[in-house]
Coordinates of C-alpha atoms in Angstrom, one line a residue:
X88 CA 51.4 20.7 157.2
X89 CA 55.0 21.1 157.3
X90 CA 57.3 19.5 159.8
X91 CA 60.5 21.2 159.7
X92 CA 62.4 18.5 158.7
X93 CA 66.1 18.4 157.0
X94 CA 65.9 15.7 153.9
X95 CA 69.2 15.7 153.3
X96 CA 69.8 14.7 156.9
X97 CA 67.1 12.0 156.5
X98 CA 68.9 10.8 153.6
X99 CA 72.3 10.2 155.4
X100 CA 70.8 8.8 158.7
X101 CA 68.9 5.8 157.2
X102 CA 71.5 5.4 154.8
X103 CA 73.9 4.4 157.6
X104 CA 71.6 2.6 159.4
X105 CA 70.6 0.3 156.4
X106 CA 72.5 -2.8 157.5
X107 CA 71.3 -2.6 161.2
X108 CA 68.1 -1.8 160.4
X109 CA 66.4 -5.0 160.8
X110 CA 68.2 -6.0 163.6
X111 CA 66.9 -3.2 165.6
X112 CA 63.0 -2.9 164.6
X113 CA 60.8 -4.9 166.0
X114 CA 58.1 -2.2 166.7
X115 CA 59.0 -0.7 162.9
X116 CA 58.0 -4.6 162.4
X117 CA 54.7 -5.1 164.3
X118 CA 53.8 -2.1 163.3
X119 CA 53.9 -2.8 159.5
X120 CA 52.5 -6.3 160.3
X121 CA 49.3 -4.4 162.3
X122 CA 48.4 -2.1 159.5
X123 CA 48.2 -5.3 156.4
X124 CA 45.9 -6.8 158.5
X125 CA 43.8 -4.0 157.4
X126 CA 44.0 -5.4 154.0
X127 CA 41.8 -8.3 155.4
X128 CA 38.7 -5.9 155.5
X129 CA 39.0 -5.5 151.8
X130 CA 37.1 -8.1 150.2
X131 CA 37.7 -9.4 146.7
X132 CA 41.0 -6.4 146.6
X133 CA 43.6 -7.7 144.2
X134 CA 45.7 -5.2 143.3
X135 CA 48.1 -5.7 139.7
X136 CA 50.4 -3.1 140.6
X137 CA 51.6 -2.0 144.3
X138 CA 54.4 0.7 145.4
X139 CA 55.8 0.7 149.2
X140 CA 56.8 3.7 149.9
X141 CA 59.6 3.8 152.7
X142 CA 60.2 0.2 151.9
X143 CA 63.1 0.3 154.1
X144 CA 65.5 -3.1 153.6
X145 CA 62.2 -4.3 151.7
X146 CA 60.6 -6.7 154.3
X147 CA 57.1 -5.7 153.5
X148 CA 57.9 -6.5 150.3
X149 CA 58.4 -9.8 150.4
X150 CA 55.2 -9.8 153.2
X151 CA 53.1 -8.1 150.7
X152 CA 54.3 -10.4 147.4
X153 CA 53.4 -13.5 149.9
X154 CA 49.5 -11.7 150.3
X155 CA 49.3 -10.7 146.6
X156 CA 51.9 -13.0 144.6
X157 CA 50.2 -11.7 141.0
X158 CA 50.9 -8.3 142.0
X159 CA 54.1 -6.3 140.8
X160 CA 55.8 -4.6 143.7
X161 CA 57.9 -2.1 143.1
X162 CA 60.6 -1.0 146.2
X163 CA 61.4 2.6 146.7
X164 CA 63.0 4.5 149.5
X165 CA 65.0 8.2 149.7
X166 CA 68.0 6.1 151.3
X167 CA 69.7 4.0 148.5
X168 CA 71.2 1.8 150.7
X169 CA 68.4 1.2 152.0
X170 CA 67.3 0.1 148.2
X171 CA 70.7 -2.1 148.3
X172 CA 69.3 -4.6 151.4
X173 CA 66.0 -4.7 148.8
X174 CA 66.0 -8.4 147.6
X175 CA 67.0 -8.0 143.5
X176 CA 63.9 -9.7 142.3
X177 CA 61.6 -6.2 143.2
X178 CA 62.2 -3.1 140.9
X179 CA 63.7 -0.5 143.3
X180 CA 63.4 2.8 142.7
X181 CA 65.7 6.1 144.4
X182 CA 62.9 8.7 145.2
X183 CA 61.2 11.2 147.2
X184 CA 57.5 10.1 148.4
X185 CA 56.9 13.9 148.1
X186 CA 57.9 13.5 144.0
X187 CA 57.2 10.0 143.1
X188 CA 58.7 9.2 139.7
X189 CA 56.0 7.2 138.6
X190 CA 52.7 7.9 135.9
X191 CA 49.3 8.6 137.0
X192 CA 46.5 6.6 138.3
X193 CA 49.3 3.7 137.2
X194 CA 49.4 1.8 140.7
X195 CA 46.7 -0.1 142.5
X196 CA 47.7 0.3 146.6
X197 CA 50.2 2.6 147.6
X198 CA 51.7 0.8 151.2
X199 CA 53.6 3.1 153.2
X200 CA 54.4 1.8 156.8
X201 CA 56.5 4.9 159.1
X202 CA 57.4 6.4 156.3
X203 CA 55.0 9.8 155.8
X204 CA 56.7 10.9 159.4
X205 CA 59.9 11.6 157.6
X206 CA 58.3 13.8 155.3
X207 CA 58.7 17.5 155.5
X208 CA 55.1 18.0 154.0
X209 CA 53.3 15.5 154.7
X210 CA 50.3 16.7 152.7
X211 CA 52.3 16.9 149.5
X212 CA 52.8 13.5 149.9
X213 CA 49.7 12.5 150.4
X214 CA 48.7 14.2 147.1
X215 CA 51.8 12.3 145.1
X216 CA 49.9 9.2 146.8
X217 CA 46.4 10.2 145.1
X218 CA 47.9 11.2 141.7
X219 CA 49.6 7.8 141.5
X220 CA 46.5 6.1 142.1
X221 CA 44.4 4.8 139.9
X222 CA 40.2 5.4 140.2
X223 CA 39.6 3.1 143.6
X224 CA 42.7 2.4 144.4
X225 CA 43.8 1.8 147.7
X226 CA 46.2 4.0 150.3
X227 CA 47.3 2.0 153.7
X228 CA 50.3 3.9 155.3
X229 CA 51.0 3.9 159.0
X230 CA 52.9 7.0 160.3
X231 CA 54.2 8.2 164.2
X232 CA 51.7 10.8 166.4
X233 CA 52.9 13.8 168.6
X234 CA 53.1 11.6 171.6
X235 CA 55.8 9.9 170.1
X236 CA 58.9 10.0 172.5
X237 CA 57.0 12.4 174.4
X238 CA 59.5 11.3 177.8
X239 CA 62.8 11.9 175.5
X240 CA 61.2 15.3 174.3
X241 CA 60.2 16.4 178.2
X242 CA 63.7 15.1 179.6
X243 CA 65.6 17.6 176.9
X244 CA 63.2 20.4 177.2
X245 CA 64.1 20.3 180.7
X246 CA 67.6 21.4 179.6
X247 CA 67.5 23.4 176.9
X248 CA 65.0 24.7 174.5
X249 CA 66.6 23.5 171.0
X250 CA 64.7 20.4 169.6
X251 CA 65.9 17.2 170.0
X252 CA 63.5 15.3 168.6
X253 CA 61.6 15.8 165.7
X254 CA 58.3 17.0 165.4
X255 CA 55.1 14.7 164.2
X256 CA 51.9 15.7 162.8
X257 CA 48.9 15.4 164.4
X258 CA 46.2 12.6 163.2
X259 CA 43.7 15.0 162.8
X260 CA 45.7 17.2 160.3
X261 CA 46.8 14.5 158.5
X262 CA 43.2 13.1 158.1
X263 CA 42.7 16.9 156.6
X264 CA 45.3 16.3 154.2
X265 CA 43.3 13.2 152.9
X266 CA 40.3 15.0 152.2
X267 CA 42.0 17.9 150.7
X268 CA 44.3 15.8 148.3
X269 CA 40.6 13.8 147.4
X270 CA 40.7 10.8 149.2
X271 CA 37.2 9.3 150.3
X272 CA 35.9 7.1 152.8
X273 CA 39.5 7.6 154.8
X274 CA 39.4 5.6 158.2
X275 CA 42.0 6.1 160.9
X276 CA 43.2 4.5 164.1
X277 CA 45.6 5.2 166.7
X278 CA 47.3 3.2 168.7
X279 CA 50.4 3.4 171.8
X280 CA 53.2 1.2 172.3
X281 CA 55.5 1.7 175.0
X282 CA 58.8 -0.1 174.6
X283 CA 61.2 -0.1 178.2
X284 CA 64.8 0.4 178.2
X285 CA 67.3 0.1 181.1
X286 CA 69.0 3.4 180.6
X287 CA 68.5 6.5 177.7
X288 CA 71.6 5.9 176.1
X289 CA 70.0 2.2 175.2
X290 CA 67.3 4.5 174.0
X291 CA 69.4 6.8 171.2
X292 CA 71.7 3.9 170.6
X293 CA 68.4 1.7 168.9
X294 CA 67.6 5.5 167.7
X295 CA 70.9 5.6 165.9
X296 CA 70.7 2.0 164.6
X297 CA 67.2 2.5 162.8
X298 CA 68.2 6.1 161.2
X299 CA 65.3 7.5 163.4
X300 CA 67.5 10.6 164.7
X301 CA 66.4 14.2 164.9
X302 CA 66.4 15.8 161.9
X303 CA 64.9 19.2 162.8
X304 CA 66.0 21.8 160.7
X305 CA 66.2 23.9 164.2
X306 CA 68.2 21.1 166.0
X307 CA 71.9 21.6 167.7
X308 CA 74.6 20.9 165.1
X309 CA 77.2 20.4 167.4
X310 CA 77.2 16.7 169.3
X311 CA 75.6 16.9 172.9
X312 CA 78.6 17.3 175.7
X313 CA 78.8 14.7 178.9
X314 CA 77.7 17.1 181.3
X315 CA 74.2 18.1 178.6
X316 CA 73.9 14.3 178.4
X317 CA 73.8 13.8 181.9
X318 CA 71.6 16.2 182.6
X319 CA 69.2 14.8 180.0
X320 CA 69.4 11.5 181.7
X321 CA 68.4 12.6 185.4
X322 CA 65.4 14.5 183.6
X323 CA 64.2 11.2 181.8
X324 CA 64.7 9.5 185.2
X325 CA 61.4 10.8 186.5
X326 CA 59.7 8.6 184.1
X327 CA 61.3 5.6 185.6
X328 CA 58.4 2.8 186.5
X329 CA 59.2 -0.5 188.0
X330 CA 62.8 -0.3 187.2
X331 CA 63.0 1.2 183.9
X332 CA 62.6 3.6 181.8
X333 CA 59.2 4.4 178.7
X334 CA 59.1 5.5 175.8
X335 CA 55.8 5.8 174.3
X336 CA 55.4 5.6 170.5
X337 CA 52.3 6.7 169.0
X338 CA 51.3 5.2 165.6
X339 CA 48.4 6.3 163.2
X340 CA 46.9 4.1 160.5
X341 CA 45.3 5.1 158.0
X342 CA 43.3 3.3 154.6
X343 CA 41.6 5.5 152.0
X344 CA 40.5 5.2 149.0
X345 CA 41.3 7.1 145.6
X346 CA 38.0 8.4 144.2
X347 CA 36.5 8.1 140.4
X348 CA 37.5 10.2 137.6
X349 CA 36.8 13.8 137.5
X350 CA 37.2 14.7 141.1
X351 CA 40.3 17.6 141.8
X352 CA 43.3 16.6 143.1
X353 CA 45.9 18.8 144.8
X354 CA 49.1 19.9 143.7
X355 CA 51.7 23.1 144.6
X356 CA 49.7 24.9 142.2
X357 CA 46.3 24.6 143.0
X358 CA 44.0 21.6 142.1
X359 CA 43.7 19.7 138.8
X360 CA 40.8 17.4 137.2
X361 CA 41.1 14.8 134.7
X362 CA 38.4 12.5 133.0
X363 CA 38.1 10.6 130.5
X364 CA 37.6 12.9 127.3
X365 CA 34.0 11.1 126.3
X366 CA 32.8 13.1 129.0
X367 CA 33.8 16.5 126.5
X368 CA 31.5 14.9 123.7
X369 CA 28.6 17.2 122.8
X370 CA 30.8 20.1 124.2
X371 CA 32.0 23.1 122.3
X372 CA 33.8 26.7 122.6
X373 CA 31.8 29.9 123.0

């Protein structure tokens, strides 16, 4: 389930964006607000440890301390500047999703709200997400579909064949990868949103200011010349309804839970079980 993506790019890009993060993400903000009111279908669900994963300058920290004030909450992101805009009072951590540096089955709900997109394999991630887990815990991540910034993708491929926007994964592979890291009972949704902009430069400026630029590992190196630009823009001017101009996010949610003791989770090497060692009473070598 790879994506092709460059972490060290991913890194840099919303490590300069940390400050004007917030200032430039509503949908990154209605979207995290949509997928805790999933929580709400979870009856009697009081979790005593939580990780947000992607936490970004940390406002679904505070949002999820305000549902779960009992709960620790621990902050981590790739992008430590990111970790810097975290209020102090939440342990923030420096990581990888794909490598979290926390114990097994030590964390009630993992939260991860348009983060797994950034991933370069998505499915490992998923798999750090079960191992973290403990039995019954809960996974609620949101992530971006295919569809998303279809218009910007169709305007550049009109010009040239190189990427310019990164690649998402499909919901139906990712719902796979749940299954096959040993989710159960995942449940998924999809949803558009189709924000307006006057012109595409209003576009990749927000781009820019939330870190969400292409980091393909196949994209141009070299910055885009005027007369590439222009051309991009009188492509992306066929989508222009009603006096301006889509773009169509497309946003997956996603609750699971982790299963009981005993079943296989995956890793790089193959899969691995664990139980508790009762269950080896009565057993011997041959």
């Amino acid at each position: 389930m790879s994506a092709g993506l460059d972490r060290a790019h991913i890194r840099r890009a919303f490590g300069r964006a940390a400050a004007s993060y917030a200032a430039h993400s509503p949908l990154q903000a209605e979207v995290a607000l949509r997928l805790r009111e999933h929580l709400d279908e979870v009856a009697g669900f009081a979790p005593r440890r939580i990780v947000d994963v992607g936490c970004g300058p940390g406002e679904g920290c505070v949002a999820l301390r305000a549902r779960f004030p009992d709960a620790d909450i621990i902050a981590l992101d790739l992008a430590l500047p990111m970790l810097r805009e975290v209020d102090r009072s939440f342990p923030r951590i420096g990581a990888d999703a794909q490598a979290l540096p926390l114990a097994d089955a030590s964390v009630d709900l993992v939260h991860s709200s348009l983060c797994l997109q950034w991933c370069d394999d998505p499915g490992l991630a998923l798999a750090e997400f079960r191992r973290v887990l403990r039995p019954e815990g809960l996974l609620l991540f949101s992530t971006f579909g295919p569809d998303t910034l279809k218009e910007l993708r169709a305007a550049f491929a009109e010009v040239d064949r190189t990427p310019h926007v990164s690649r998402f994964v499909d919901m139906h592979d990712i719902g796979d990868g749940l299954l096959a890291s040993g989710f159960r009972d995942p449940v998924m949704e999809r949803e558009d949103f189709v924000l307006t902009y006057a012109d595409v430069r209003s576009l990749m400026r927000e781009l820019r200011a939330i870190g969400a630029t292409n980091a393909d590992v196949q994209r141009q190196r070299s910055l885009t010349g005027k007369a590439h630009l222009a051309r991009v823009e009188a492509a992306y001017e066929h989508f222009r309804l009603d006096g301006v101009l889509p773009a169509t996010y497309e946003v997956v949610y996603a609750i699971a839970r982790a299963p009981a003791p005993g079943q296989p989770r995956r890793e790089s090497g193959g899969d691995i079980a664990s139980f508790p060692i009762e269950r080896l009473r009565g057993s011997r070598r041959r």
